[in-house]
Amino acid sequence: SGEMVEPIGNQYVVARPVYSENLFGEEHEKVHRCHKTFRDHLRVYFSCSSQKAKRIALGLFPIAFWLPAYRFKDWILNDIVSGISTGLVAVLQGLAFALLVNIPPGYGLYAAFFPVIIYFFFGSSRHISVGPFPVLSLMVGDAVMRIVPDVVGNSTMVNSSTIDEQRVMVAASVTFLAGIFQLLLGALQVGFIVIYLSQSLISGFTTAAAIHVVVSQLKFIFQLNVPGFNKPFGLFLTLENIFGQITKTNIADLITSLIILVVVFVVKEINSRYQTKLPVPIPIELIVTVIAAGISYACNFKEIFGVAVVGKFQAPVAPDMEIFQSCIGDGFSIAIVGFAVAFSVAKVYSIKHDYSIDGNQELVAFGLSNIVGGAFKGFAASTSLSRSGVQESTGGKTQISGLLSAVIVMIVILAIGHLLEPLQKSVLAALALGNLKGMLMQFKEIGILWKKDKYDCSIWIVTFLAAIILGLDLGLAAGVGFELLTVVFRTQFPKCTVLANIGRNDVYKNRKDYKDIYEPEGVMIFRFPSPIFFANISFFKDKLIAAVGFNPLRVLRKRNKALRKIRRMLKNGELQSTGRFQSMDFMSNESDLKTLVEELYQPIDTANLPIQIDWNSDLPPNITVPRIEIHSIILDFSAVSFLDVSAMRVLKETLKEFVRVDVDIYIVGVHDGFLEKLERCEFFDEEVKQSMFFLTTHDAVLHILLKKNLAISPKFKPIKVTIILRRTSVTIISSIQMEDYAVGKAW
């Protein structure tokens, strides 16, 4: 029995027995719990009640939860200002990002309108601005260029119009398919899939996508007829073609783009630095667009300089379902990336404004948004970081501001869109590049990640290079594969440590990190900080053998060989027994003895031997056996979260090898259910017993000291240590006295 003594200051004293798992189980009866089976979970999942129906309805339509609580007087003005500001930005980004999809710019307005309306009813985030996102637009554009490539050479206006129609159809179909994938994933409640896209991976991927965006827009800035290449090394082929035709650059487009880029970057920097002093960010994109459209119309740039303009807006038509088969991989990649980006942005704002979002509902909302958007010839929607920043920073409180931004887009589509027809495509390309500053600045993260975690840094670099070299779709797959590989690598090759007692109390740390350490003679404490499974069990065994300094199987083989020789020598009278095998007389030459290999690995059998063998003492000439200084090994399994069947078999063999060379094994710190699983798998036998499991490392150490009677060792002296820890920490007063061992106490 034990007792807890009242604390005095920052100290406490504990008196209790040394607990093995068996003894603890005998003294403290477990509560029998009935764990739910898979059938029970299914029964609960498919059960029906009025409360559950209400909860599901509110989950599917979050608007029913927040709209009745809308504070009209306090919030409506903020939402109106935010909606107008966001709507203007959405119009320009829709036009600009349509160039990334390689379709006429007017279709970008459909992508900025329909998804916002659907998300208003089904989305759970109140602050993100739904619509085109450059990375997603570029991924759709890659699929478009693969299925409908550029026609190099002379082509008529009819051919150009036909190609545009085909590309619009492909973009809409890919978007529709991505929406179906998102809707299915949401219905299957697998919103957790986003956890496999780490922040490092998303950062490296979006940075590479920003590079792709820059290269894809160069042909509009220079106004060159350059085909796109959606294949590995396609980025470099595009650059080669651009520089090969650089002499054909349209000077009017180039000068316009450079001026707009400089102006946009300067004003965005002003908005960033003085965001607390400005009532609303300066709408620089809107200002330069209006000015550029006016100048292009007044000076008739299209006729004089031959610049490419936006042209007429097209009416929406339903997508062609026959394209689905060739776009399955693209659709799935777009679905995952679009959701991951939107959810990560939504999560930031939900934490900032203290409300919850549902990952599964977000999948449903974006799935329906993309299905409707694709049906009306829009392209994939997610959220733009800069547009969401405008919606939140201008005071947006709910998705009513998003709805109002969609109204602004609708007005442009129906009423004033024709005023943008003279706008140069190079202006939209410059605006698209102007929104990439945040992504391109992510290069700074490499140095930060290298200092924090080299694995995360390697994920960033590999994902970035893979997306640059292989393209966005294959690059994302390669990045995810490498990311999962790092997890496997970390668990397959963990950092194993040998522990020692620090400060003569119950604290055990890495022996290399401290000076004041105590290690009982012949005892080694080995910590393995990882699950043990089929991929790392060999690593575990190798590290354990390296830590103890000998291979138990080799020692066992040597001892069995020596034992066979000793039996033969005794039988032939070549040795004279003196009762204990500490010194013997060698009488004659030894003859070789053929041994069966399998017998050398069996437990050492000294039965019916007239002598006692001390394997660490002096042996007769020509008989050499490695000496073992360790008599007890403690395996700290406190970080072993699971043990699979393959590893269990090898672990059992390893434990047996040590037991057969008279090394006691103790396992400590196992989690609940560990022993039950070992029992189910018939892990225990006459050599590997359940009694080797102890609650803590200190319990096992004290048990060994008592069992081996090491208190009389000159290296061990009775101690009484008081450790005073500052502030909120606790103090342990540990007393280990000879009389404690006599009565079998731990303290």
XYZ file of C-alpha atoms in Angstrom:
747
model
C 0.000 0.000 0.000
C 1.067 3.578 -0.449
C 0.257 6.973 0.911
C 0.508 10.512 -0.319
C 2.086 12.894 2.155
C 0.931 16.518 2.326
C 3.278 18.774 0.326
C 5.566 21.104 2.223
C 6.387 24.084 0.049
C 7.490 22.854 -3.371
C 8.280 19.301 -2.271
C 6.415 16.026 -2.173
C 7.146 12.561 -0.832
C 5.678 9.372 -2.249
C 5.812 5.996 -0.544
C 4.576 3.017 -2.537
C 5.642 -0.481 -3.561
C 7.704 -1.216 -6.617
C 5.025 -1.912 -9.207
C 5.260 -4.396 -11.989
C 2.292 -4.435 -14.344
C 1.088 -7.674 -12.721
C 1.332 -6.326 -9.157
C -0.358 -3.070 -10.095
C -3.172 -5.000 -11.771
C -3.649 -7.120 -8.645
C -3.837 -4.120 -6.309
C -5.899 -1.851 -8.572
C -8.845 -3.440 -10.300
C -9.656 -2.087 -13.741
C -13.121 -0.856 -14.614
C -14.701 -3.101 -17.193
C -15.707 -0.999 -20.186
C -17.784 -2.073 -23.145
C -16.153 -0.593 -26.233
C -18.387 0.230 -29.171
C -18.100 -2.093 -32.123
C -18.198 -1.036 -35.749
C -21.818 -2.140 -35.859
C -22.623 0.120 -32.904
C -21.071 3.097 -34.690
C -23.077 2.314 -37.827
C -26.274 2.041 -35.774
C -25.645 5.462 -34.210
C -24.672 6.998 -37.551
C -27.835 5.825 -39.309
C -30.181 6.412 -36.382
C -32.848 9.074 -36.782
C -34.268 11.614 -34.345
C -35.693 15.118 -34.496
C -32.600 16.592 -32.836
C -30.283 14.814 -35.261
C -32.355 15.961 -38.242
C -32.176 19.557 -36.989
C -28.411 19.293 -36.470
C -27.891 17.873 -39.971
C -30.064 20.586 -41.509
C -28.134 23.344 -39.742
C -24.901 21.650 -40.810
C -25.928 21.520 -44.476
C -27.266 25.077 -44.454
C -25.011 27.147 -42.149
C -26.903 30.239 -43.302
C -29.836 29.062 -41.171
C -27.575 29.368 -38.147
C -25.926 32.773 -38.655
C -28.524 34.727 -40.666
C -31.203 34.826 -37.898
C -28.509 36.169 -35.545
C -27.418 38.858 -38.021
C -27.072 42.279 -36.318
C -28.500 44.368 -39.144
C -27.880 47.845 -37.729
C -24.329 47.111 -36.604
C -23.090 45.065 -39.550
C -24.946 46.010 -42.739
C -22.894 49.143 -43.511
C -19.611 47.259 -43.053
C -20.835 44.445 -45.300
C -21.920 46.908 -48.012
C -18.534 48.671 -48.072
C -16.719 45.326 -47.995
C -18.952 43.841 -50.702
C -18.396 46.711 -53.130
C -14.628 46.736 -52.557
C -14.351 42.959 -52.905
C -16.632 42.902 -55.955
C -14.453 45.347 -57.870
C -11.353 43.305 -57.098
C -13.203 40.092 -58.033
C -14.122 41.517 -61.446
C -10.529 42.345 -62.291
C -9.097 39.114 -60.882
C -11.721 37.109 -62.763
C -10.694 38.727 -66.032
C -6.974 38.381 -65.262
C -7.025 34.788 -64.015
C -9.023 33.686 -67.074
C -5.812 34.232 -69.033
C -4.190 31.542 -66.866
C -6.923 29.147 -67.983
C -6.197 30.072 -71.629
C -9.821 31.068 -72.309
C -11.367 34.456 -73.207
C -11.244 36.803 -70.170
C -15.008 37.303 -70.026
C -15.522 33.776 -68.708
C -13.592 34.735 -65.588
C -16.595 36.795 -64.478
C -18.756 33.649 -64.377
C -16.158 32.076 -62.071
C -16.380 35.170 -59.857
C -20.200 35.126 -59.744
C -21.862 31.690 -59.560
C -19.616 30.065 -56.879
C -20.125 33.056 -54.563
C -23.931 32.690 -54.726
C -23.796 28.965 -53.894
C -21.227 29.409 -51.104
C -23.480 32.062 -49.518
C -26.000 29.315 -48.681
C -23.708 26.347 -47.979
C -20.366 27.736 -46.731
C -19.404 27.830 -43.060
C -16.728 30.563 -43.273
C -17.959 34.142 -42.909
C -14.904 35.963 -44.229
C -13.317 34.239 -47.239
C -14.016 35.574 -50.719
C -14.892 32.690 -53.024
C -13.856 32.835 -56.657
C -10.832 32.420 -58.960
C -7.447 31.565 -57.450
C -4.286 31.824 -59.618
C -2.842 28.410 -58.733
C -6.139 26.663 -59.386
C -6.666 28.626 -62.600
C -3.244 27.538 -63.814
C -4.016 23.871 -63.010
C -7.221 24.130 -65.044
C -5.199 25.827 -67.791
C -2.756 22.911 -67.860
C -5.637 20.493 -68.499
C -7.034 22.827 -71.157
C -3.705 23.057 -73.005
C -3.186 19.298 -72.858
C -6.553 18.504 -74.421
C -6.791 21.505 -76.773
C -3.204 22.557 -77.598
C -2.204 25.697 -79.470
C -2.153 25.604 -83.253
C 1.173 27.078 -84.344
C 1.123 28.899 -87.679
C -1.476 30.794 -89.668
C -5.054 30.259 -88.493
C -8.288 31.919 -89.412
C -10.643 33.717 -87.031
C -13.055 30.784 -87.316
C -10.384 28.352 -86.142
C -9.448 30.672 -83.273
C -13.074 30.950 -82.219
C -13.511 27.170 -82.397
C -10.417 26.586 -80.279
C -11.700 29.065 -77.684
C -15.044 27.279 -77.521
C -13.339 23.910 -77.072
C -11.099 25.284 -74.337
C -14.011 26.858 -72.499
C -15.788 23.499 -72.650
C -12.735 21.675 -71.238
C -12.310 24.231 -68.437
C -15.989 23.947 -67.503
C -15.878 20.146 -67.584
C -12.757 19.929 -65.396
C -14.372 22.347 -62.946
C -17.619 20.351 -62.926
C -15.680 17.136 -62.286
C -13.649 18.739 -59.483
C -16.931 19.821 -57.904
C -18.246 16.254 -58.062
C -15.093 14.986 -56.328
C -15.399 17.633 -53.606
C -19.085 16.869 -53.077
C -18.399 13.133 -52.803
C -15.539 13.668 -50.354
C -17.765 15.919 -48.243
C -20.622 13.394 -48.284
C -18.190 10.661 -47.212
C -17.011 12.879 -44.323
C -13.353 12.819 -45.354
C -12.614 16.491 -44.808
C -9.627 15.341 -42.772
C -7.830 14.604 -46.071
C -6.485 18.149 -45.970
C -4.215 17.170 -43.066
C -2.001 15.324 -45.547
C -1.134 18.644 -47.166
C 1.191 20.282 -44.656
C 1.832 24.009 -44.550
C 5.346 23.463 -45.921
C 4.001 21.476 -48.860
C 1.295 24.058 -49.668
C 3.840 26.882 -49.415
C 6.342 25.182 -51.733
C 3.602 24.195 -54.184
C 2.010 27.664 -54.379
C 5.433 29.274 -54.799
C 6.171 26.987 -57.740
C 2.716 27.749 -59.115
C 3.521 31.462 -58.881
C 6.600 30.839 -61.062
C 4.378 29.002 -63.560
C 1.956 31.939 -63.513
C 4.780 34.391 -64.251
C 6.010 32.345 -67.215
C 2.486 31.786 -68.581
C 1.766 35.526 -68.546
C 4.964 36.525 -70.336
C 3.396 35.719 -73.700
C 0.625 38.245 -73.013
C 3.057 40.880 -71.750
C 5.238 40.473 -74.858
C 2.221 39.471 -77.000
C 3.926 36.447 -78.550
C 2.319 33.403 -80.154
C 3.870 30.793 -77.855
C 2.277 27.337 -77.353
C 1.893 25.969 -73.836
C 3.521 22.696 -72.761
C 1.729 20.688 -70.094
C 4.355 18.015 -69.544
C 7.577 17.549 -67.560
C 10.051 20.348 -68.312
C 7.205 22.225 -70.041
C 8.110 25.397 -68.134
C 11.587 25.411 -69.626
C 10.269 24.712 -73.140
C 7.905 27.681 -72.835
C 10.753 29.940 -71.725
C 12.870 28.709 -74.633
C 10.117 29.609 -77.114
C 9.551 33.024 -75.531
C 13.217 33.976 -75.708
C 13.377 32.570 -79.242
C 10.688 35.037 -80.353
C 11.684 37.955 -78.122
C 12.407 40.144 -81.167
C 8.686 39.989 -82.125
C 7.652 41.721 -78.888
C 4.803 44.248 -79.109
C 6.383 47.352 -77.572
C 3.020 48.951 -76.659
C 1.995 45.879 -74.617
C 5.396 45.609 -72.952
C 5.533 49.275 -71.869
C 1.935 49.176 -70.624
C 2.599 46.041 -68.568
C 5.794 47.370 -66.994
C 4.170 50.677 -66.012
C 1.171 48.927 -64.466
C 3.386 46.428 -62.623
C 5.442 49.201 -61.040
C 2.365 51.234 -60.085
C 0.544 48.208 -58.636
C 3.538 47.052 -56.587
C 4.163 50.556 -55.195
C 0.530 51.155 -54.219
C 0.162 47.657 -52.717
C 3.229 48.366 -50.579
C 1.611 51.615 -49.434
C -1.602 49.715 -48.612
C 0.411 47.185 -46.609
C 2.453 49.710 -44.631
C -0.390 52.118 -43.849
C -3.265 49.654 -43.544
C -4.067 50.894 -40.025
C -4.319 54.519 -41.165
C -6.208 53.982 -44.432
C -10.012 53.594 -44.065
C -10.014 51.230 -47.072
C -7.141 49.958 -49.235
C -6.504 52.025 -52.364
C -8.280 50.128 -55.218
C -5.275 50.397 -57.504
C -6.371 47.513 -59.782
C -9.669 49.281 -60.497
C -7.975 52.634 -61.107
C -5.386 51.340 -63.585
C -8.003 49.187 -65.345
C -10.315 52.150 -65.943
C -7.433 54.345 -67.090
C -5.953 51.636 -69.345
C -9.334 50.813 -70.903
C -9.989 54.516 -71.528
C -6.609 55.120 -73.120
C -6.854 51.965 -75.247
C -10.301 53.010 -76.494
C -9.374 56.668 -77.106
C -6.133 55.888 -78.914
C -7.520 52.848 -80.737
C -4.588 50.637 -79.616
C -6.145 47.558 -81.219
C -5.867 49.019 -84.731
C -2.728 51.164 -84.349
C -0.468 48.851 -82.314
C -2.195 45.504 -82.917
C -2.625 44.786 -79.210
C -4.838 41.902 -78.045
C -8.010 43.019 -76.259
C -10.637 41.330 -74.088
C -13.306 41.254 -76.790
C -17.004 40.472 -76.470
C -18.522 38.617 -73.520
C -20.027 35.192 -74.173
C -23.215 33.604 -72.875
C -22.851 30.534 -70.623
C -23.651 26.988 -71.862
C -23.672 23.647 -70.016
C -20.397 21.647 -70.174
C -19.728 18.585 -72.314
C -19.740 15.410 -70.209
C -17.659 13.478 -72.763
C -14.499 15.320 -71.693
C -14.688 13.867 -68.159
C -12.819 10.671 -68.964
C -9.600 12.454 -69.939
C -9.745 14.878 -66.986
C -10.185 12.567 -63.975
C -6.672 13.104 -62.595
C -6.825 16.856 -63.160
C -10.244 17.078 -61.528
C -9.103 15.264 -58.394
C -5.922 17.364 -58.046
C -7.899 20.586 -58.499
C -10.492 19.426 -55.953
C -7.867 18.716 -53.287
C -5.734 21.819 -53.854
C -8.740 24.135 -54.062
C -10.176 22.796 -50.822
C -6.816 22.804 -49.018
C -6.109 26.454 -49.868
C -9.635 27.630 -49.046
C -9.821 25.677 -45.796
C -6.435 26.929 -44.573
C -7.464 30.566 -45.232
C -10.906 30.025 -43.680
C -9.315 28.469 -40.607
C -7.123 31.544 -40.058
C -10.143 33.872 -40.093
C -12.276 31.531 -37.958
C -9.624 31.533 -35.229
C -9.204 35.308 -35.483
C -12.962 35.981 -35.161
C -13.777 33.080 -32.806
C -16.181 30.841 -34.694
C -15.961 27.266 -35.917
C -15.837 25.909 -39.458
C -16.588 22.393 -40.655
C -14.153 20.831 -43.112
C -16.724 18.386 -44.477
C -19.277 21.159 -45.009
C -16.636 23.252 -46.772
C -16.088 20.353 -49.171
C -19.838 20.209 -49.850
C -20.022 24.003 -50.328
C -17.086 24.168 -52.757
C -18.286 21.037 -54.533
C -21.701 22.570 -55.230
C -20.067 25.907 -56.113
C -17.833 24.302 -58.721
C -20.620 22.111 -60.106
C -22.835 25.157 -60.666
C -19.889 27.268 -61.855
C -18.822 24.559 -64.315
C -22.386 24.171 -65.576
C -22.326 27.873 -66.534
C -18.894 27.686 -68.184
C -16.958 29.131 -65.303
C -13.698 27.627 -64.063
C -12.555 26.240 -60.719
C -13.158 28.394 -57.659
C -11.371 28.474 -54.328
C -10.391 31.650 -52.517
C -7.811 34.293 -53.317
C -5.687 35.359 -50.367
C -5.582 38.992 -51.497
C -9.342 39.141 -52.225
C -10.217 37.550 -48.867
C -7.889 40.052 -47.220
C -9.807 42.911 -48.836
C -13.164 41.463 -47.727
C -12.028 41.072 -44.122
C -9.951 44.242 -43.774
C -12.712 46.493 -45.160
C -15.019 45.374 -42.356
C -16.859 42.363 -43.792
C -18.754 40.525 -41.053
C -20.596 37.747 -42.916
C -21.069 36.296 -46.390
C -23.594 39.054 -47.101
C -20.526 41.031 -48.189
C -19.706 38.124 -50.513
C -23.232 38.189 -51.901
C -22.942 41.934 -52.573
C -19.587 41.362 -54.334
C -21.385 38.868 -56.603
C -23.988 41.585 -57.347
C -21.162 43.897 -58.487
C -19.853 41.133 -60.782
C -23.375 40.582 -62.160
C -23.723 44.285 -62.937
C -20.463 44.167 -64.887
C -21.592 41.054 -66.794
C -25.020 42.457 -67.728
C -24.519 46.204 -67.985
C -21.018 47.593 -68.270
C -18.945 44.677 -69.478
C -18.779 46.080 -72.999
C -16.824 49.060 -71.628
C -13.940 46.681 -70.844
C -13.752 45.249 -74.368
C -10.912 47.625 -75.487
C -8.817 46.614 -72.453
C -5.437 45.124 -73.401
C -4.742 41.558 -72.314
C -1.289 42.729 -71.263
C -2.984 44.887 -68.591
C -4.764 41.839 -67.172
C -1.498 39.870 -67.281
C 0.220 42.634 -65.310
C -2.632 42.630 -62.755
C -2.322 38.846 -62.409
C 1.414 39.194 -61.731
C 0.743 42.012 -59.284
C -1.221 39.587 -57.085
C 1.694 37.142 -56.821
C 3.879 39.160 -54.476
C 2.735 37.255 -51.381
C 3.396 33.881 -52.991
C 6.798 34.841 -54.369
C 7.833 36.193 -50.952
C 7.410 32.662 -49.594
C 10.993 31.988 -50.706
C 11.960 33.543 -47.367
C 10.487 30.517 -45.627
C 13.359 28.284 -46.761
C 15.854 29.844 -44.333
C 13.305 29.937 -41.512
C 12.309 26.304 -42.006
C 15.956 25.193 -42.189
C 16.517 26.596 -38.697
C 13.270 25.196 -37.308
C 12.962 21.756 -38.918
C 15.091 20.382 -41.735
C 12.469 17.796 -42.676
C 9.878 20.530 -43.292
C 12.453 22.499 -45.246
C 13.182 19.486 -47.438
C 9.429 19.038 -48.067
C 9.218 22.682 -49.209
C 12.210 22.374 -51.558
C 11.263 18.982 -53.047
C 7.651 20.044 -53.648
C 8.791 23.300 -55.237
C 11.314 21.610 -57.555
C 8.901 18.795 -58.443
C 6.152 21.271 -59.356
C 8.613 23.345 -61.421
C 10.122 20.385 -63.278
C 7.232 17.899 -63.550
C 4.310 20.319 -63.729
C 1.699 21.154 -61.110
C -0.281 17.895 -61.144
C 2.672 15.487 -61.034
C 4.577 17.899 -58.786
C 1.798 17.860 -56.204
C 1.697 14.058 -56.245
C 5.492 13.906 -55.877
C 5.385 16.412 -53.007
C 2.729 14.431 -51.124
C 4.679 11.220 -51.708
C 7.886 12.750 -50.383
C 6.054 14.260 -47.404
C 4.659 10.861 -46.412
C 8.094 9.360 -46.996
C 9.600 11.755 -44.434
C 7.043 10.536 -41.877
C 8.014 6.942 -42.618
C 11.693 7.879 -42.474
C 11.290 9.556 -39.070
C 9.513 6.536 -37.616
C 11.751 4.036 -39.389
C 14.971 5.643 -38.154
C 14.182 7.347 -34.824
C 16.809 8.738 -32.498
C 17.413 6.023 -29.906
C 18.952 6.940 -26.559
C 20.528 5.286 -23.544
C 19.081 6.752 -20.349
C 20.632 7.331 -16.952
C 19.338 8.465 -13.590
C 19.716 12.225 -13.150
C 20.156 13.674 -9.677
C 19.619 10.365 -7.871
C 15.798 10.528 -8.047
C 13.157 9.092 -10.386
C 14.118 11.201 -13.416
C 15.772 9.415 -16.353
C 17.241 11.329 -19.307
C 19.759 10.873 -22.107
C 23.048 10.011 -20.417
C 25.019 12.158 -22.887
C 23.228 15.374 -21.941
C 23.986 15.561 -18.211
C 26.972 15.415 -15.876
C 25.356 14.332 -12.597
C 24.259 10.862 -13.702
C 23.901 7.571 -11.871
C 23.962 4.238 -13.731
C 23.525 1.039 -11.680
C 26.282 -1.416 -12.451
C 25.305 -3.873 -15.163
C 22.009 -2.117 -15.974
C 21.297 -0.438 -19.305
C 18.154 1.622 -20.044
C 17.313 1.843 -23.749
C 14.611 4.177 -25.115
C 13.019 3.728 -28.535
C 10.878 6.812 -29.376
C 8.727 5.441 -32.179
C 6.094 2.848 -33.003
C 7.658 -0.530 -33.692
C 6.483 -2.089 -36.942
C 7.683 -4.183 -39.846
C 9.769 -1.373 -41.382
C 11.842 -0.464 -38.315
C 12.044 -3.647 -36.226
C 15.433 -4.510 -37.760
C 16.637 -0.980 -36.982
C 15.419 -1.412 -33.384
C 17.312 -4.676 -33.007
C 20.510 -3.284 -34.545
C 20.436 -0.194 -32.307
C 19.787 -2.276 -29.200
C 22.690 -4.622 -29.989
C 24.942 -1.613 -30.678
C 23.938 -0.042 -27.368
C 24.646 -3.125 -25.257
C 27.914 -3.801 -27.078
C 27.423 -7.463 -27.946
C 25.303 -9.685 -30.157
C 23.401 -12.119 -27.902
C 23.039 -14.657 -30.702
C 26.802 -14.713 -31.256
C 27.411 -15.052 -27.507
C 24.853 -17.864 -27.313
C 26.539 -19.689 -30.190
C 29.960 -19.310 -28.568
C 28.672 -20.537 -25.211
C 26.995 -23.595 -26.719
C 30.171 -24.423 -28.620
C 32.164 -24.046 -25.427
C 29.664 -26.160 -23.508
C 29.937 -28.988 -26.014
C 33.721 -28.897 -25.700
C 33.487 -28.886 -21.909
C 31.143 -31.885 -21.888
C 33.475 -33.791 -24.208
C 36.512 -32.878 -22.128
C 34.794 -33.979 -18.926
C 33.723 -37.207 -20.582
C 37.255 -37.913 -21.781
C 38.742 -36.975 -18.426
C 40.584 -34.049 -19.908
C 39.160 -31.710 -17.234
C 39.061 -32.246 -13.510
C 35.984 -30.800 -11.852
C 36.549 -28.614 -8.809
C 32.845 -28.044 -8.162
C 32.673 -24.535 -9.581
C 33.944 -23.732 -13.030
C 36.304 -20.954 -12.095
C 39.633 -22.757 -12.686
C 40.320 -26.132 -14.277
C 43.294 -28.187 -15.220
C 43.759 -28.753 -18.924
C 45.206 -32.219 -19.399
C 45.545 -33.107 -23.076
C 45.034 -31.966 -26.614
C 41.497 -31.158 -27.708
C 39.905 -32.919 -30.651
C 37.539 -31.061 -32.979
C 33.895 -31.781 -32.522
C 31.357 -31.478 -35.271
C 28.235 -29.659 -34.054
C 24.868 -29.195 -35.584
C 24.265 -25.528 -36.358
C 20.700 -25.484 -35.075
C 21.814 -26.735 -31.657
C 24.091 -23.745 -31.203
C 21.115 -21.382 -31.024
C 19.145 -23.325 -28.425
C 19.016 -22.301 -24.731
C 22.139 -23.290 -22.794
C 21.521 -26.590 -20.998
C 23.813 -27.140 -17.992
C 21.676 -29.908 -16.493
C 23.571 -32.950 -15.192
C 26.805 -30.972 -15.399
C 28.981 -31.663 -12.336
C 30.305 -28.109 -12.374
C 28.903 -24.575 -12.246
C 29.908 -22.350 -15.132
C 30.659 -18.683 -14.646
C 30.986 -17.442 -18.214
C 32.719 -14.237 -17.140
C 35.486 -16.095 -15.211
C 38.749 -17.534 -16.529
C 38.070 -20.433 -18.868
C 40.452 -23.217 -19.950
C 42.845 -22.586 -22.813
C 41.390 -22.731 -26.343
C 37.920 -21.901 -25.001
C 37.023 -18.267 -25.473
C 33.596 -16.805 -24.843
C 32.788 -13.060 -25.003
C 32.272 -11.562 -21.569
C 29.036 -9.743 -20.803
C 29.106 -6.889 -18.325
C 25.361 -6.197 -18.566
C 22.961 -8.365 -16.577
C 19.746 -6.322 -17.030
C 18.253 -4.309 -19.902
C 15.317 -1.954 -19.425
C 13.403 -1.092 -22.599
C 11.529 2.198 -22.314
C 8.448 1.763 -24.531
C 6.638 4.897 -23.337
C 6.795 6.349 -26.882
C 5.831 3.086 -28.630
C 2.270 3.786 -29.746
C 1.735 0.463 -31.504
C 3.424 -2.839 -32.278
C 2.422 -4.833 -35.340
C 2.451 -8.609 -35.698
C 5.607 -8.748 -37.833
C 7.544 -6.658 -35.332
C 6.106 -8.681 -32.453
C 7.629 -11.888 -33.800
C 11.102 -10.353 -34.196
C 10.851 -8.628 -30.804
C 10.048 -11.920 -29.125
C 13.019 -13.613 -30.800
C 15.294 -10.734 -29.732
C 14.118 -10.900 -26.120
C 14.682 -14.650 -26.095
C 18.215 -14.224 -27.393
C 19.080 -11.972 -24.443
C 17.301 -14.167 -21.909
C 19.250 -17.206 -23.128
C 22.549 -15.483 -22.336
C 21.359 -14.682 -18.766
C 20.434 -11.037 -19.444
C 17.172 -10.028 -17.768
C 14.825 -7.926 -19.895
C 12.349 -5.421 -18.477
C 9.859 -3.374 -20.506
C 8.413 -0.200 -18.996
C 5.926 2.546 -19.799
C 3.673 0.613 -22.180
C 0.321 2.192 -22.968
C -3.085 0.785 -22.064
C -4.035 -2.156 -24.211
C -0.434 -3.080 -25.065
C -0.331 -6.138 -22.820
C -3.809 -7.224 -23.868
C -2.686 -7.224 -27.510
C 0.426 -9.258 -26.638
C -1.747 -11.797 -24.831
C -4.114 -12.060 -27.808
C -1.126 -12.697 -30.070
C 0.281 -15.399 -27.737
C 3.448 -13.409 -27.137
C 4.302 -14.882 -23.728
C 5.854 -18.279 -23.008
C 8.286 -19.848 -20.533
C 11.137 -17.529 -21.528
C 9.287 -14.296 -22.306
C 7.019 -13.693 -19.324
C 4.506 -11.017 -18.446
C 6.401 -10.356 -15.221
C 9.052 -8.428 -17.191
C 6.653 -5.462 -17.612
C 6.882 -2.635 -15.068
C 5.003 0.642 -14.675
C 7.973 3.019 -14.831
C 11.697 2.974 -15.420
C 12.317 3.715 -11.745
C 10.196 0.730 -10.684
C 12.276 -1.547 -12.875
C 15.593 -0.087 -11.626
C 14.626 -0.537 -7.974
C 13.433 -4.076 -8.674
C 16.787 -4.906 -10.290
C 18.756 -3.398 -7.397
C 16.762 -5.452 -4.931
C 16.991 -8.624 -6.986
C 20.731 -8.366 -7.634
C 21.403 -7.061 -4.120
C 23.546 -4.286 -5.580
C 23.202 -2.123 -2.513
C 26.447 -3.659 -1.256
C 28.247 -2.636 -4.427
C 31.017 -0.067 -3.832
C 29.558 1.924 -6.731
C 26.244 2.242 -4.919
C 25.895 4.052 -1.629
C 22.733 4.696 0.377
C 21.524 8.136 -0.587
C 18.978 10.636 0.470
C 18.533 13.396 -2.069
C 16.256 16.416 -1.930
C 15.593 18.252 -5.171
C 13.936 21.671 -4.913
C 12.376 22.819 -8.173
C 11.388 26.442 -8.573
C 7.959 28.009 -9.016
C 5.201 25.624 -10.005
C 7.354 22.498 -10.227
C 7.340 19.707 -7.681
C 10.076 18.172 -5.567
C 10.780 14.507 -5.023
C 12.569 13.342 -1.887
C 13.985 9.974 -2.716
C 15.501 7.784 -0.030
C 17.053 4.456 -0.930
C 18.269 2.693 2.182
C 19.355 -0.823 2.899
C 16.432 -1.384 5.274
C 14.033 -0.441 2.463
C 15.285 -3.386 0.467
C 14.867 -5.665 3.404
C 11.123 -5.013 3.501
C 10.796 -4.701 -0.247
C 9.813 -1.018 -0.414
C 10.475 1.287 -3.332
C 11.278 4.448 -1.442
